[in-house]
Amino acid sequence: MAHIRLENINLTFFVKQDTGFTLKDFLVGGFFRKHYKPPMQVQALDNLNLEVHDGQKLGVIGHNGAGKSTLLKMMAGIYKPTSGIRDVNGR
């Protein structure tokens, strides 16, 4: 029997930030300056709980950037959760 259980799932990504460093900045002497911004932490899924049993249907709707594809990729095992329990068919 198919069954999906997500318990206290968190998924965090680290995204590179734009430094705003242009070719003009580089040519005017920026070669020796450090233009580094640390990666920005983005919480894609935050404390998610979900259980879907055999025979049930699940629809996922939401605005652009709400995390629909991220949720499905995490459920499929493409993304590993940062924390929490992902149990699909007992695995």
PDB file of C-alpha atoms in Angstrom:
ATOM      1  CA  MET A   1       0.000   0.000   0.000  1.00  0.00           C
ATOM      2  CA  ALA A   2       1.340   3.406  -0.988  1.00  0.00           C
ATOM      3  CA  HIS A   3       1.707   5.929   1.774  1.00  0.00           C
ATOM      4  CA  ILE A   4       3.549   9.234   2.221  1.00  0.00           C
ATOM      5  CA  ARG A   5       4.319  10.800   5.587  1.00  0.00           C
ATOM      6  CA  LEU A   6       6.159  14.070   6.111  1.00  0.00           C
ATOM      7  CA  GLU A   7       6.829  15.130   9.672  1.00  0.00           C
ATOM      8  CA  ASN A   8       8.342  18.481  10.713  1.00  0.00           C
ATOM      9  CA  ILE A   9      10.005  18.905   7.304  1.00  0.00           C
ATOM     10  CA  ASN A  10      12.331  21.857   6.797  1.00  0.00           C
ATOM     11  CA  LEU A  11      14.178  22.565   3.575  1.00  0.00           C
ATOM     12  CA  THR A  12      16.744  25.347   3.352  1.00  0.00           C
ATOM     13  CA  PHE A  13      18.629  26.544   0.281  1.00  0.00           C
ATOM     14  CA  PHE A  14      21.645  28.828   0.132  1.00  0.00           C
ATOM     15  CA  VAL A  15      21.388  31.281  -2.766  1.00  0.00           C
ATOM     16  CA  LYS A  16      24.240  33.357  -4.169  1.00  0.00           C
ATOM     17  CA  GLN A  17      23.606  37.095  -3.855  1.00  0.00           C
ATOM     18  CA  ASP A  18      24.311  39.572  -6.627  1.00  0.00           C
ATOM     19  CA  THR A  19      27.264  41.758  -5.662  1.00  0.00           C
ATOM     20  CA  GLY A  20      26.348  44.528  -8.083  1.00  0.00           C
ATOM     21  CA  PHE A  21      29.977  44.506  -9.245  1.00  0.00           C
ATOM     22  CA  THR A  22      30.046  45.749 -12.846  1.00  0.00           C
ATOM     23  CA  LEU A  23      32.744  45.757 -15.502  1.00  0.00           C
ATOM     24  CA  LYS A  24      33.075  49.516 -14.972  1.00  0.00           C
ATOM     25  CA  ASP A  25      33.735  48.965 -11.238  1.00  0.00           C
ATOM     26  CA  PHE A  26      36.395  46.413 -12.126  1.00  0.00           C
ATOM     27  CA  LEU A  27      38.125  48.708 -14.616  1.00  0.00           C
ATOM     28  CA  VAL A  28      38.095  51.703 -12.255  1.00  0.00           C
ATOM     29  CA  GLY A  29      40.110  49.833  -9.664  1.00  0.00           C
ATOM     30  CA  GLY A  30      37.784  47.277  -8.250  1.00  0.00           C
ATOM     31  CA  PHE A  31      40.212  44.492  -9.084  1.00  0.00           C
ATOM     32  CA  PHE A  32      41.814  44.815  -5.653  1.00  0.00           C
ATOM     33  CA  ARG A  33      38.581  45.317  -3.727  1.00  0.00           C
ATOM     34  CA  LYS A  34      36.634  42.445  -2.314  1.00  0.00           C
ATOM     35  CA  HIS A  35      33.035  42.376  -3.461  1.00  0.00           C
ATOM     36  CA  TYR A  36      31.765  39.302  -1.688  1.00  0.00           C
ATOM     37  CA  LYS A  37      28.355  38.761  -0.185  1.00  0.00           C
ATOM     38  CA  PRO A  38      27.739  35.561   1.759  1.00  0.00           C
ATOM     39  CA  PRO A  39      25.040  33.246   0.398  1.00  0.00           C
ATOM     40  CA  MET A  40      21.506  34.152   1.419  1.00  0.00           C
ATOM     41  CA  GLN A  41      19.598  31.497   3.356  1.00  0.00           C
ATOM     42  CA  VAL A  42      16.114  30.768   1.946  1.00  0.00           C
ATOM     43  CA  GLN A  43      13.645  28.657   3.920  1.00  0.00           C
ATOM     44  CA  ALA A  44      11.705  26.828   1.164  1.00  0.00           C
ATOM     45  CA  LEU A  45       9.677  24.535   3.438  1.00  0.00           C
ATOM     46  CA  ASP A  46       9.112  25.350   7.089  1.00  0.00           C
ATOM     47  CA  ASN A  47       7.821  22.790   9.613  1.00  0.00           C
ATOM     48  CA  LEU A  48       5.649  20.930   7.087  1.00  0.00           C
ATOM     49  CA  ASN A  49       3.470  18.015   8.198  1.00  0.00           C
ATOM     50  CA  LEU A  50       1.533  15.898   5.695  1.00  0.00           C
ATOM     51  CA  GLU A  51       0.160  12.385   5.459  1.00  0.00           C
ATOM     52  CA  VAL A  52      -1.345  10.814   2.336  1.00  0.00           C
ATOM     53  CA  HIS A  53      -2.683   7.252   2.471  1.00  0.00           C
ATOM     54  CA  ASP A  54      -3.277   4.717  -0.289  1.00  0.00           C
ATOM     55  CA  GLY A  55      -6.209   5.742  -2.483  1.00  0.00           C
ATOM     56  CA  GLN A  56      -6.211   9.388  -1.399  1.00  0.00           C
ATOM     57  CA  LYS A  57      -5.641  12.171  -3.896  1.00  0.00           C
ATOM     58  CA  LEU A  58      -3.535  15.244  -3.268  1.00  0.00           C
ATOM     59  CA  GLY A  59      -3.784  18.569  -5.062  1.00  0.00           C
ATOM     60  CA  VAL A  60      -1.129  21.228  -4.571  1.00  0.00           C
ATOM     61  CA  ILE A  61      -2.095  24.793  -5.451  1.00  0.00           C
ATOM     62  CA  GLY A  62      -0.550  28.165  -4.679  1.00  0.00           C
ATOM     63  CA  HIS A  63       0.977  31.340  -6.028  1.00  0.00           C
ATOM     64  CA  ASN A  64       4.233  31.535  -7.986  1.00  0.00           C
ATOM     65  CA  GLY A  65       7.168  30.838  -5.700  1.00  0.00           C
ATOM     66  CA  ALA A  66       5.013  29.270  -2.988  1.00  0.00           C
ATOM     67  CA  GLY A  67       7.011  26.005  -2.970  1.00  0.00           C
ATOM     68  CA  LYS A  68       4.742  23.636  -4.925  1.00  0.00           C
ATOM     69  CA  SER A  69       7.477  22.175  -7.135  1.00  0.00           C
ATOM     70  CA  THR A  70       9.919  22.140  -4.234  1.00  0.00           C
ATOM     71  CA  LEU A  71       7.434  20.126  -2.160  1.00  0.00           C
ATOM     72  CA  LEU A  72       6.909  17.590  -4.960  1.00  0.00           C
ATOM     73  CA  LYS A  73      10.650  17.274  -5.614  1.00  0.00           C
ATOM     74  CA  MET A  74      11.253  16.698  -1.918  1.00  0.00           C
ATOM     75  CA  MET A  75       8.477  14.068  -1.800  1.00  0.00           C
ATOM     76  CA  ALA A  76      10.049  12.337  -4.845  1.00  0.00           C
ATOM     77  CA  GLY A  77      13.468  12.254  -3.160  1.00  0.00           C
ATOM     78  CA  ILE A  78      15.151  14.731  -5.519  1.00  0.00           C
ATOM     79  CA  TYR A  79      15.710  17.159  -2.625  1.00  0.00           C
ATOM     80  CA  LYS A  80      16.672  15.885   0.812  1.00  0.00           C
ATOM     81  CA  PRO A  81      15.030  17.723   3.720  1.00  0.00           C
ATOM     82  CA  THR A  82      17.300  19.805   5.938  1.00  0.00           C
ATOM     83  CA  SER A  83      15.501  18.299   8.932  1.00  0.00           C
ATOM     84  CA  GLY A  84      12.437  16.205   9.641  1.00  0.00           C
ATOM     85  CA  ILE A  85      11.158  12.791   8.587  1.00  0.00           C
ATOM     86  CA  ARG A  86      10.265  11.877   5.001  1.00  0.00           C
ATOM     87  CA  ASP A  87       8.679   8.434   4.851  1.00  0.00           C
ATOM     88  CA  VAL A  88       7.480   7.096   1.489  1.00  0.00           C
ATOM     89  CA  ASN A  89       6.202   3.507   1.559  1.00  0.00           C
ATOM     90  CA  GLY A  90       8.100   2.820   4.774  1.00  0.00           C
ATOM     91  CA  ARG A  91      11.470   4.071   3.449  1.00  0.00           C
TER      92      ARG A  91
END
